[in-house]
Short mmCIF file of C-alpha atoms in Angstrom, two decimals:
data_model
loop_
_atom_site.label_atom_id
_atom_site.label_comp_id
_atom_site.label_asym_id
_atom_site.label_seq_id
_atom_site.Cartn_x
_atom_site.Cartn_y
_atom_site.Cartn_z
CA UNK A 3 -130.36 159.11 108.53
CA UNK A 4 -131.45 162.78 107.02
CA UNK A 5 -133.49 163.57 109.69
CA UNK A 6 -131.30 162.86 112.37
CA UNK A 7 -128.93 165.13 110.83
CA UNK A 8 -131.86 168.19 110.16
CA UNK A 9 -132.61 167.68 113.71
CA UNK A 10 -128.99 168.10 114.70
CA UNK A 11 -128.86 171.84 112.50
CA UNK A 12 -128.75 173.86 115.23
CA UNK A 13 -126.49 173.63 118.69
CA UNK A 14 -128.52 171.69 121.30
CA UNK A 15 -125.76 173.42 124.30
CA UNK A 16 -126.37 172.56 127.64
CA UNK A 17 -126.39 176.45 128.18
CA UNK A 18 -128.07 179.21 125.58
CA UNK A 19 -125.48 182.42 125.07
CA UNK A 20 -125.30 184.35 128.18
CA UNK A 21 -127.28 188.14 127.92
CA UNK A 22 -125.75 190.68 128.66
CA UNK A 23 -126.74 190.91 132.13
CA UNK A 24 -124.07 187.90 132.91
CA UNK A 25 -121.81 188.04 129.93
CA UNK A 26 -119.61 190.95 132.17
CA UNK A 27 -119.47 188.98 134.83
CA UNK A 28 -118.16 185.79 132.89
CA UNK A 29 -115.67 187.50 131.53
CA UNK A 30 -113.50 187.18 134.72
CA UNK A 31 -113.61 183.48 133.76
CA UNK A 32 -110.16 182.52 133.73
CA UNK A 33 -108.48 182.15 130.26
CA UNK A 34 -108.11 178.14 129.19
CA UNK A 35 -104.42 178.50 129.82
CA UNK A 36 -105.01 180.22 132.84
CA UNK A 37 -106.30 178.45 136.24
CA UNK A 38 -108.95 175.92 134.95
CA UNK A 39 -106.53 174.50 131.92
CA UNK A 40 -103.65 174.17 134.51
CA UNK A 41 -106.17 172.03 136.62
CA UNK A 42 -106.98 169.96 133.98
CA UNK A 43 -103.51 169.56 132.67
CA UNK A 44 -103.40 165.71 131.21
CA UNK A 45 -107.26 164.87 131.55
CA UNK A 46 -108.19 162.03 131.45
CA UNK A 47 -105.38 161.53 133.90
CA UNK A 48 -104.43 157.76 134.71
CA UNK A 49 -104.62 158.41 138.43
CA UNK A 50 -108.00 160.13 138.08
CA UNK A 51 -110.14 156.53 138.60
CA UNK A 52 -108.26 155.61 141.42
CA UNK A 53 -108.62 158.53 143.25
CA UNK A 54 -112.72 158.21 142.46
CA UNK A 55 -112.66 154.54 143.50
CA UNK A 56 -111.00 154.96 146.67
CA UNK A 57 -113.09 158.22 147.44
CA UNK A 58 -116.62 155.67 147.40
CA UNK A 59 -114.76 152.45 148.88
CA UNK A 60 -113.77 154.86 151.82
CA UNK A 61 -117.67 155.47 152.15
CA UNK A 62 -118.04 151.54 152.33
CA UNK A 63 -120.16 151.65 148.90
CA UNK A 64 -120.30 149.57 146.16
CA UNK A 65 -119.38 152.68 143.84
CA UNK A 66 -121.53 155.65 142.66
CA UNK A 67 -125.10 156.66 141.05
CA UNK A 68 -125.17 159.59 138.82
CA UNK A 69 -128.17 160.58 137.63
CA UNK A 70 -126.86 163.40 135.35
CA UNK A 71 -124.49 162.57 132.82
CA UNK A 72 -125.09 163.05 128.91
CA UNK A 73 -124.92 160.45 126.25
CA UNK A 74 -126.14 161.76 122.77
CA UNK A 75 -126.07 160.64 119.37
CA UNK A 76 -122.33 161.79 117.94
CA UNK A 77 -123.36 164.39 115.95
CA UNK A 78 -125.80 166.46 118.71
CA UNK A 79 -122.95 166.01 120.91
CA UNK A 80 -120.60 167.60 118.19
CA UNK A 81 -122.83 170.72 118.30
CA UNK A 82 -123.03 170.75 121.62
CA UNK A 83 -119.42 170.53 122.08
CA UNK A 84 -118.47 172.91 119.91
CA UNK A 85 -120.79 175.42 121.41
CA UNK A 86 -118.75 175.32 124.23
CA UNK A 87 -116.03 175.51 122.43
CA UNK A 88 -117.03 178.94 121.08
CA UNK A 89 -118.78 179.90 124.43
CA UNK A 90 -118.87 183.80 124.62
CA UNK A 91 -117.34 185.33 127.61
CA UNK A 92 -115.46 182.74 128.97
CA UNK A 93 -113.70 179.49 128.99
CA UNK A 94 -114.97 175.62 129.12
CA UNK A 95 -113.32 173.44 128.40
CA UNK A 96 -114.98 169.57 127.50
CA UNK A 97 -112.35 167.02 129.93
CA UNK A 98 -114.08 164.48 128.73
CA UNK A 99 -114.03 165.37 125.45
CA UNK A 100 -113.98 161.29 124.36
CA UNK A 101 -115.48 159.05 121.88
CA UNK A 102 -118.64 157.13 123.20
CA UNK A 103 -117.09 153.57 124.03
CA UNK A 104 -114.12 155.71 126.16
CA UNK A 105 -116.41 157.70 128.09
CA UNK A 106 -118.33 154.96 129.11
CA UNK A 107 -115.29 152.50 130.08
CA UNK A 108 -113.86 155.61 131.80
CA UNK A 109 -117.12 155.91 134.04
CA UNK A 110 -117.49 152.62 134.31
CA UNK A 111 -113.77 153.22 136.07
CA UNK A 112 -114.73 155.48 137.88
CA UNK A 113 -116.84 153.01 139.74
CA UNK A 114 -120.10 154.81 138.81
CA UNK A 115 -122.35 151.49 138.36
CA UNK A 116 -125.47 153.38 137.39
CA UNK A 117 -125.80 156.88 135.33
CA UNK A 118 -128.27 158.54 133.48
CA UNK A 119 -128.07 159.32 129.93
CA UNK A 120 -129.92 162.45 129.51
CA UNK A 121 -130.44 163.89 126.25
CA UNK A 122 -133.17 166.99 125.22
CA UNK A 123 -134.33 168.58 122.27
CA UNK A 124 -134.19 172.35 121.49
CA UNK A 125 -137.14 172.16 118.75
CA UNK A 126 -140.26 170.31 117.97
CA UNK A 127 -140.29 167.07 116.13
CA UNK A 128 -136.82 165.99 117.71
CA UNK A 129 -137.96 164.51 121.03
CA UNK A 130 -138.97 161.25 119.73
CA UNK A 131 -135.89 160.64 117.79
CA UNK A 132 -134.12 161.55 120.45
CA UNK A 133 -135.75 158.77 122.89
CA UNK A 134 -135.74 156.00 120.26
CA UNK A 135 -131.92 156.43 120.07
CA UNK A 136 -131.70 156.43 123.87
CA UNK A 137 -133.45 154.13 124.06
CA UNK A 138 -131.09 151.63 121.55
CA UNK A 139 -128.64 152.80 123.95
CA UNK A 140 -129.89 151.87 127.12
CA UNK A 141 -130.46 148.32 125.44
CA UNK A 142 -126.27 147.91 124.58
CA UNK A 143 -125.12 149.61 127.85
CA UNK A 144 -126.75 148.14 130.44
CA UNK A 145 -125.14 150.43 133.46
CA UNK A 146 -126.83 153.32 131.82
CA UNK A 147 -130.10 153.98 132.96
CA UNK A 148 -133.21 154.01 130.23
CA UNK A 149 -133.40 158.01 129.67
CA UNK A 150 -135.99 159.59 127.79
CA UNK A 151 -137.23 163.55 127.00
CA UNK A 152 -140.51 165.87 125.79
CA UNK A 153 -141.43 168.66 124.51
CA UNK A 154 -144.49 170.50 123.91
CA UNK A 155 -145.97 169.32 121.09
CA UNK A 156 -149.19 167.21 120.05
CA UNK A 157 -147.13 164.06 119.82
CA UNK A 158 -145.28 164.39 123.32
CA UNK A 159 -148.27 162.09 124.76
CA UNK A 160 -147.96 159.42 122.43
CA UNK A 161 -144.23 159.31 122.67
CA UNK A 162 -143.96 159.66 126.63
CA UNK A 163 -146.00 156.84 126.69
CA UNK A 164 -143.99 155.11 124.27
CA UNK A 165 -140.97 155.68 126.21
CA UNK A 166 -142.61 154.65 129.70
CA UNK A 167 -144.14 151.57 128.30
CA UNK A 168 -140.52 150.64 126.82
CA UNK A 169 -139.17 150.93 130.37
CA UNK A 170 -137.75 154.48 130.55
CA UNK A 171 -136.59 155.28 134.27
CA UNK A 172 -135.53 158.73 133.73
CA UNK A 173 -136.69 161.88 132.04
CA UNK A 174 -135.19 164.88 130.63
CA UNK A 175 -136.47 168.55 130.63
CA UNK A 176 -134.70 171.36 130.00
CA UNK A 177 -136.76 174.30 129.74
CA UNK A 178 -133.75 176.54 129.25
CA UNK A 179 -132.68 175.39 126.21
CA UNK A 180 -135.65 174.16 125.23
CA UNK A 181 -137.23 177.57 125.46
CA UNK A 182 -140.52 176.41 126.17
CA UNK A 183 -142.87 176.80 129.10
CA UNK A 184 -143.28 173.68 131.70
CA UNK A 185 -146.89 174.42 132.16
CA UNK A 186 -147.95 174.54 128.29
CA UNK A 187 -150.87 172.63 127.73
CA UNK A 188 -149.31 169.82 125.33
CA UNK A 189 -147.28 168.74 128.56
CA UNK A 190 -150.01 168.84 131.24
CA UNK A 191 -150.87 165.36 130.26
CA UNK A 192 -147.40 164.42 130.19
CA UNK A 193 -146.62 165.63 134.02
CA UNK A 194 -149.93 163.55 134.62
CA UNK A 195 -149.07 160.30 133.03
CA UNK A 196 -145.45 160.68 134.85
CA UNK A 197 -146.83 161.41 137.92
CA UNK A 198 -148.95 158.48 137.88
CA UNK A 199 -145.99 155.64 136.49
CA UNK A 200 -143.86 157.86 139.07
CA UNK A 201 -141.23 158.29 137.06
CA UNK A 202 -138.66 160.82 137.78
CA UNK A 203 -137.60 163.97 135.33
CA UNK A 204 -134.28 166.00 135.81
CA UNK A 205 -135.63 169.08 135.09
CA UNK A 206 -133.47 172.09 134.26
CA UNK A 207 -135.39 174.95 135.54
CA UNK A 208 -133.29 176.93 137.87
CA UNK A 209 -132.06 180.52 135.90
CA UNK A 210 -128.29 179.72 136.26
CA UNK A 211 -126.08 180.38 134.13
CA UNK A 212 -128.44 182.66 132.38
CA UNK A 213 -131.81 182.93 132.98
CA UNK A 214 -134.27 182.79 130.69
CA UNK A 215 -138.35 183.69 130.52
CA UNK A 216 -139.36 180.54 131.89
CA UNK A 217 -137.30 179.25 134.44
CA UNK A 218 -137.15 179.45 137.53
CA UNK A 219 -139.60 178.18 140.31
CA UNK A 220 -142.49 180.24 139.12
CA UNK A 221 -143.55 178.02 136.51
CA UNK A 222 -142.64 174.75 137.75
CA UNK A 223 -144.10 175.16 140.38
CA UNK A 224 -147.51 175.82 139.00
CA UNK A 225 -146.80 172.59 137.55
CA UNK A 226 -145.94 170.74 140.88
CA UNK A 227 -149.17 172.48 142.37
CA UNK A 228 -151.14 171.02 139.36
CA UNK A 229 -149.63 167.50 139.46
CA UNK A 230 -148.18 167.05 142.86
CA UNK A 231 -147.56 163.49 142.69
CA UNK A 232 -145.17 164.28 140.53
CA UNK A 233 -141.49 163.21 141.08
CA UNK A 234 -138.43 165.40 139.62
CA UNK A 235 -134.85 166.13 139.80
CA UNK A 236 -133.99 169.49 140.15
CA UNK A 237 -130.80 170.18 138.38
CA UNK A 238 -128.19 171.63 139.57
CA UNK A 239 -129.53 172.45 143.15
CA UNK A 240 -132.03 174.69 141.29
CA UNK A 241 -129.13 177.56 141.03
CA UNK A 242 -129.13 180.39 141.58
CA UNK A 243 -132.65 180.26 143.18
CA UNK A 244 -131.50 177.77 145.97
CA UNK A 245 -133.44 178.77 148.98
CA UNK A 246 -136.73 178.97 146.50
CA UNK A 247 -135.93 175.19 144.85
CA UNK A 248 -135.44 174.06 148.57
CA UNK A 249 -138.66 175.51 149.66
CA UNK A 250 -140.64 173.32 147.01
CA UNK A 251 -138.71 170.44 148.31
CA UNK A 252 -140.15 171.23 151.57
CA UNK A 253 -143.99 171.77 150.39
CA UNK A 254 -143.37 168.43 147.75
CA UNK A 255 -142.00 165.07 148.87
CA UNK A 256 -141.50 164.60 145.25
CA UNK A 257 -139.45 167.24 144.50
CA UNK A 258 -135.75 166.42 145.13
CA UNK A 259 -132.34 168.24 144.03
CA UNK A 260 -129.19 166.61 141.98
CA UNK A 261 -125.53 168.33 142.85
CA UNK A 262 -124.45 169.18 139.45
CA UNK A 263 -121.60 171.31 139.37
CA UNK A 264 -122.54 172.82 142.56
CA UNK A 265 -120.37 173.44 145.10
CA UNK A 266 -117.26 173.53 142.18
CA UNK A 267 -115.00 176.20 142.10
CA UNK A 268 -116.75 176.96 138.61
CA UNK A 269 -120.49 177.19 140.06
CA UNK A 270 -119.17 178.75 143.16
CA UNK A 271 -117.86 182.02 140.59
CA UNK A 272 -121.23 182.16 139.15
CA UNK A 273 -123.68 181.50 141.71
CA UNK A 274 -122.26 180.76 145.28
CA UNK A 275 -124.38 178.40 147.28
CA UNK A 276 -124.93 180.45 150.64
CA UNK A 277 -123.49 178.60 153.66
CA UNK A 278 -126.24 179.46 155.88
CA UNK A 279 -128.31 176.98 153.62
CA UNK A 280 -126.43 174.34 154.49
CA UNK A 281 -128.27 172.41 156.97
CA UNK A 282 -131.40 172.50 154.75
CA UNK A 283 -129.32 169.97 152.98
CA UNK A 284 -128.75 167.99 155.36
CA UNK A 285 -132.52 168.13 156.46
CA UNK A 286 -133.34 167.14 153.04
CA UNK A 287 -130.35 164.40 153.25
CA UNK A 288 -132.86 161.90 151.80
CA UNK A 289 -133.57 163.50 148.67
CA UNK A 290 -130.11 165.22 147.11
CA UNK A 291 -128.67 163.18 144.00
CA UNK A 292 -125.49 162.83 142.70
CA UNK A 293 -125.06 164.83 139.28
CA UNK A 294 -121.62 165.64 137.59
CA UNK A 295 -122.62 167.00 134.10
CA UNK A 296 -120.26 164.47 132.61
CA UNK A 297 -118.47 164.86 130.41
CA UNK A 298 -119.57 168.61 129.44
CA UNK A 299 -117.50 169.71 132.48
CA UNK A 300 -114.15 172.14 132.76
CA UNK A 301 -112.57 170.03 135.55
CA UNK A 302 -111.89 166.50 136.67
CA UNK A 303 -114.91 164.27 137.77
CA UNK A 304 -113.32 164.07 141.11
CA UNK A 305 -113.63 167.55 141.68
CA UNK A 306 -117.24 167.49 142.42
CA UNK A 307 -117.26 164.89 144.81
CA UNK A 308 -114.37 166.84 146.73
CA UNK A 309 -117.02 169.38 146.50
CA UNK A 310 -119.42 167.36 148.32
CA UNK A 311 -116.94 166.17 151.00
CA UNK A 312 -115.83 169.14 151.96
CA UNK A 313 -119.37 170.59 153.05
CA UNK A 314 -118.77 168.58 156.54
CA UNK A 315 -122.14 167.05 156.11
CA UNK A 316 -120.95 163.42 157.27
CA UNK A 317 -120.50 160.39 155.61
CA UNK A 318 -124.19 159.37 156.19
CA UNK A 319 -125.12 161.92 153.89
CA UNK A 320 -122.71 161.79 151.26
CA UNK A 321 -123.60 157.74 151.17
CA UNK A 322 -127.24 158.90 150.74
CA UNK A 323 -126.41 161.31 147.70
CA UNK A 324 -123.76 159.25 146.19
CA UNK A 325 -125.61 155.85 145.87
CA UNK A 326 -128.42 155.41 148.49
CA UNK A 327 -131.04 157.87 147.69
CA UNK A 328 -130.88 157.53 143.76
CA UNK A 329 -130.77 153.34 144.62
CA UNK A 330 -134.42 154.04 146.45
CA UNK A 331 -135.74 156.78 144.12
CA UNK A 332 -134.80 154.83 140.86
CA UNK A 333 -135.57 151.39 142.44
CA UNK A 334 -132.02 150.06 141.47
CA UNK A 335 -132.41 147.89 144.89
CA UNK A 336 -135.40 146.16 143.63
CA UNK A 337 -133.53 145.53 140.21
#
């Protein structure tokens, strides 16, 4: 419809241009026919689901939960595609770069058995659209979980609740893109009513790739001290602020952290997890989620959970983060 497509304008990326604080240092990304295109010579490789499968059968689970992938209607994914396509300063490549049914019978390979399908809007008047196709979605693919987003705005209280009472299990915020401040007073009622239905919200707040006024754990935190009932999903371990995400993990039992991208070869370039923080992780081994960034990612799927592996934090903890702890958060064991 015309709307849809007036909403769609402008590129809702997953990352905002770098400044020019980070642009030099991107520009040691390697070229696409440099090292990451050689590594993701033939993707979607035929192999690839195997090698997924047999990484979660080896953990004795019944396959994977990732709670950050990205399902969109076509034409916001176009424009968020071909932002990355035109990234400045380096190169990233989409793998998955699929049509919808593909991409979800190539997770569904994969052995991933529940995912999120997180979408976000980048202006006002776009949220609700945005849930009422998500939530058409959740209602012809099952495996996905019922996603919804917000933004401040007068209506955000009348949608949310729209979207919780239609059986939304999983928010989207991404105050990076979004641009917009997590403790504006159009969403302090929204924090509030998903605090009280408990329902989680991957939250983009962390400053990496490229910071921006409002991230960071400045302001939502002031939010978590305002509402700290409230459950979220910190994406992407919070980078590059990882020892400050962790610490509001530690002062809120909601708080918890999903894995996207980190420990990659990619993230690693742009904002190294320090080793020494390692056994917070594991001390926290209850409350780190799967996340992939699917399939708005430069390398295989596999990679991250090689990522994961090779952190030597035990099998007992990469079952928690790859099915367990999303199963208890997201009540999946209840049904």
């Amino acid at each position: 419809m015309a709307v849809a497509d007036d909403r769609a304008a402008s590129p809702d990326a997953e990352l905002p241009a770098p400044d020019d604080r980070r642009a030099s240092r991107d520009a040691g990304l390697p070229a696409p026919d440099d090292r990451t295109a050689s590594r993701n010579a033939g993707l979607p490789g035929a192999g690839e689901a195997a090698q997924v499968s047999a990484f979660w059968r080896r953990l004795g689970l019944p396959g994977l939960i990732d709670v950050h992938t990205h399902f969109m209607p076509d034409n916001v994914l176009a424009k968020v595609w071909a932002f990355f396509d035109g990234r400045p300063g380096g190169s990233w490549p989409i793998a998955y770069r699929l049509p919808e049914e593909q991409r979800l019978a190539l997770l569904r390979e994969f052995g991933v058995r529940r995912f999120g399908a997180l979408a976000y809007p980048h202006k006002p008047g776009m949220a609700a659209w945005l849930n009422s196709w998500a939530a058409g979605f959740a209602a012809r693919s099952p495996d996905a979980l019922h996603s919804a987003t917000l933004y401040p705005e007068p209506a955000a209280v009348g949608y949310v609740a729209t979207a919780i009472e239609r059986g939304a299990r999983l928010f989207k915020a991404h105050i990076q893109v979004g641009g917009y401040d997590p403790r504006d007073a159009w969403l302090d009622p929204v924090w509030g009513m998903l605090a009280e239905a408990q329902v989680p919200a991957v939250v983009h707040c962390g400053s990496g790739p490229h910071p921006g006024g409002l991230t960071g754990p400045g302001p939502i935190g002031e939010v978590l001290a305002r509402h700290p009932r409230l459950v979220i999903i910190v994406a992407h371990l919070g980078a590059p602020e990882y020892t400050e995400f962790l610490n509001l993990a530690g002062r809120y039992p909601g708080v918890h952290l999903d894995t996207t991208m980190a420990f990659t070869d990619f993230l690693e370039y742009l904002a190294p997890f320090p080793p020494a923080l390692r056994p917070r992780l594991a001390a926290l081994a209850d409350r780190i989620l799967l996340g992939t960034d699917f399939p708005n990612i430069p390398y295989p799927y596999l990679r991250q959970l090689e990522a994961l592996a090779g952190l030597g934090l035990g099998d007992d903890w990469l079952r928690g983060v790859c099915y367990h702890n999303a199963a208890a958060l997201l009540g999946l064991d209840r049904g």
